[in-house]
Structures are given as C-alpha cells and as structure tokens.
Amino acid sequence: MLAAAMGGAVRRIDFDAPFEEIVPDGTVSGSLPAGFAEDSAWADVTARYRSVPSDAPGGGHALEVDVSAIRSGRVQFALRPVPAVGDGFLEVSLATQSRNHTPLSVELRQADTPYRVYASGEAATRPEWGSHSLLLPLPEAGDPKAMLLFAVERPG
C-alpha cells in the first residue's frame, strides 16, 4: 500500500495492477508499478524488483525490492511526477516489511539537476508488516515536477 495526500487530494498506488518491465542494465532488473522508474543507474548495486502476493494491510500485492549487493551508492526508485505545490505538507502513507530491518528512505526532491532534497523521512522496517505515515513539508517555491524517491542503502 502506498498513498500520498496533498491538499486533500489523495493519490493511491495500485500494486495489484500489472507491473511494467524495466530495461535491465546488467545489475538491476525486474518490474515496477506504473508511474515508478528505476533510478540506480549511477550506483554500483545489484537488485531486482517484482510484484509479490502480500498479506500487508490492504491485501493484494506488494512491491518486493530484493537488494543482493551494494558496492557503492544505493538502490533508488522514483514516483514521478508528484507536484509539490501549495502550502503545507505531503503525507506519504505506506506499509513495509523487511526480514533484516532494512530501512526505507523517502525523499521529496527535485527531479532534475541539482536534485535538491526538499524533505525526507525514513520508514523503519520489521519482519512483520508495519504501517507508516510521513509528513514531508512542501517547498516554499513549489515544484510541479517534483518526485518521491525511495531508497534502500543496504542489502536485504
């Protein structure tokens, strides 16, 4: 489950819909939900994304991020665009699970160089499903092309 709310508008991500294959680069492969993009080309990582049946709150399917190696950098995937305009906060609600407690970083950031991070948070994970809600302050100047970047910094 992933939902983002801003100014009363809610955007829910459907993990039960067919995933789209990413273009494998030799070290990162698999498929992501529509609207997401793989963003680890700059890093030296080995990872695979895929849809898996889930008993998470809300049921259905979940996105599994299987990170087998991080030699430098981190595994990143992004939801674009996430217009960060107006006053207030972006509320990101998600459910996570990790056998080895690998945290998930969430950043509201600029989609183009210099990739400024407007706000960030972290979802601590456990072997059982847990729900998280992160409040990310919107940038004062606004950014209609912002993105939500999700990052994993260690194998798991």
XYZ file of C-alpha atoms in Angstrom:
156
model
C 0.000 0.000 0.000
C 1.237 3.463 -0.871
C -0.802 6.644 -0.779
C 0.255 10.273 -0.993
C -2.052 13.098 0.086
C -1.586 16.793 -0.506
C -4.199 19.466 -0.017
C -6.979 16.904 0.305
C -6.132 15.142 -2.982
C -5.093 11.516 -2.486
C -3.014 9.502 -4.963
C -3.082 5.768 -4.325
C -0.685 3.350 -5.994
C -2.264 0.113 -7.206
C 0.168 -2.737 -6.606
C -2.421 -5.188 -7.955
C -2.269 -3.698 -11.470
C 0.246 -5.229 -13.895
C 3.814 -4.101 -13.300
C 5.948 -2.750 -16.146
C 9.296 -4.349 -17.004
C 12.271 -2.072 -16.509
C 15.100 -2.043 -19.009
C 17.730 -4.202 -17.303
C 21.185 -2.649 -17.084
C 23.026 -5.797 -16.092
C 22.768 -5.282 -12.348
C 19.185 -4.056 -11.819
C 16.213 -5.938 -13.273
C 12.546 -6.750 -12.793
C 9.351 -4.736 -12.959
C 7.794 -1.751 -11.197
C 4.247 -0.399 -10.827
C 3.059 2.113 -13.441
C 4.344 5.599 -12.638
C 7.548 4.365 -10.995
C 11.017 4.467 -12.562
C 14.254 2.746 -11.597
C 16.841 5.369 -10.595
C 20.007 3.472 -9.611
C 21.990 3.665 -12.866
C 24.639 5.850 -11.195
C 25.244 3.345 -8.383
C 27.113 0.036 -8.285
C 24.289 -2.174 -6.992
C 22.592 -5.485 -7.734
C 18.822 -5.505 -7.232
C 15.575 -6.944 -8.545
C 12.044 -5.504 -8.352
C 8.892 -7.613 -8.609
C 5.254 -7.929 -7.648
C 4.584 -10.473 -4.897
C 1.370 -11.629 -3.172
C 1.059 -9.855 0.151
C -0.713 -10.068 3.471
C 0.028 -6.375 4.080
C -2.743 -4.102 5.348
C -4.945 -3.576 2.317
C -4.008 -7.002 0.930
C -3.337 -7.840 -2.685
C 0.209 -7.457 -3.924
C 3.317 -5.614 -2.817
C 6.496 -4.386 -4.462
C 9.453 -6.538 -3.432
C 12.867 -4.879 -3.679
C 15.483 -7.614 -3.438
C 18.875 -5.952 -2.937
C 21.649 -8.534 -3.138
C 24.645 -6.164 -3.233
C 25.531 -2.510 -2.747
C 29.138 -1.818 -3.642
C 28.649 1.969 -3.819
C 25.643 4.274 -3.807
C 22.154 2.970 -3.051
C 19.155 1.368 -4.753
C 16.637 4.047 -5.754
C 13.240 4.054 -7.437
C 11.059 7.086 -8.019
C 7.429 8.071 -8.424
C 7.093 10.905 -10.938
C 5.641 13.471 -11.055
C 4.485 14.362 -7.577
C 3.554 18.052 -7.881
C 4.811 19.762 -4.718
C 2.819 22.983 -4.866
C 0.871 24.937 -2.296
C 1.308 25.335 1.415
C 1.564 22.592 3.957
C 2.726 19.004 3.779
C 2.743 15.925 1.615
C 1.585 12.940 3.665
C 3.037 9.636 2.469
C 1.400 6.516 3.907
C 2.932 3.115 3.252
C 3.294 -0.388 4.617
C 6.727 -2.032 4.798
C 8.277 -5.346 5.749
C 11.916 -6.495 5.817
C 13.439 -9.710 7.116
C 16.583 -7.860 8.242
C 15.116 -4.480 9.294
C 16.440 -2.615 6.226
C 15.088 0.954 6.484
C 13.400 2.656 3.523
C 14.287 6.310 2.915
C 11.638 8.525 1.335
C 12.590 11.875 -0.202
C 10.534 14.613 -1.823
C 13.031 16.031 -4.264
C 13.737 17.894 -7.429
C 13.514 15.590 -10.456
C 16.295 17.352 -12.405
C 19.777 18.567 -11.507
C 20.796 19.638 -8.938
C 18.363 17.038 -7.414
C 17.657 19.180 -4.360
C 16.016 17.270 -1.493
C 13.055 19.315 -0.225
C 12.157 16.955 2.616
C 12.910 13.402 3.712
C 11.852 10.721 6.142
C 12.539 7.104 6.929
C 10.298 4.091 7.399
C 11.789 1.652 9.906
C 11.035 -1.934 8.933
C 10.445 -5.172 10.791
C 9.915 -8.803 9.757
C 6.156 -8.249 10.133
C 4.177 -5.663 8.153
C 4.091 -2.183 9.651
C 2.235 0.966 8.595
C 3.989 4.326 8.348
C 2.881 7.877 7.745
C 5.472 10.506 6.873
C 4.735 14.250 6.727
C 7.049 15.970 4.253
C 6.945 19.791 4.178
C 6.333 21.216 0.706
C 8.990 23.556 -0.737
C 8.148 27.247 -0.356
C 8.685 27.989 -4.051
C 6.747 24.905 -5.179
C 7.829 22.372 -7.789
C 5.206 20.952 -10.179
C 7.682 18.304 -11.438
C 8.961 17.022 -8.087
C 9.349 13.304 -7.406
C 9.149 10.929 -4.484
C 12.367 8.962 -4.299
C 12.522 5.697 -2.338
C 15.971 4.404 -1.397
C 17.499 1.300 0.176
C 21.075 1.664 1.406
C 21.982 -1.881 2.398
C 21.294 -5.400 1.113
C 18.154 -7.130 2.211
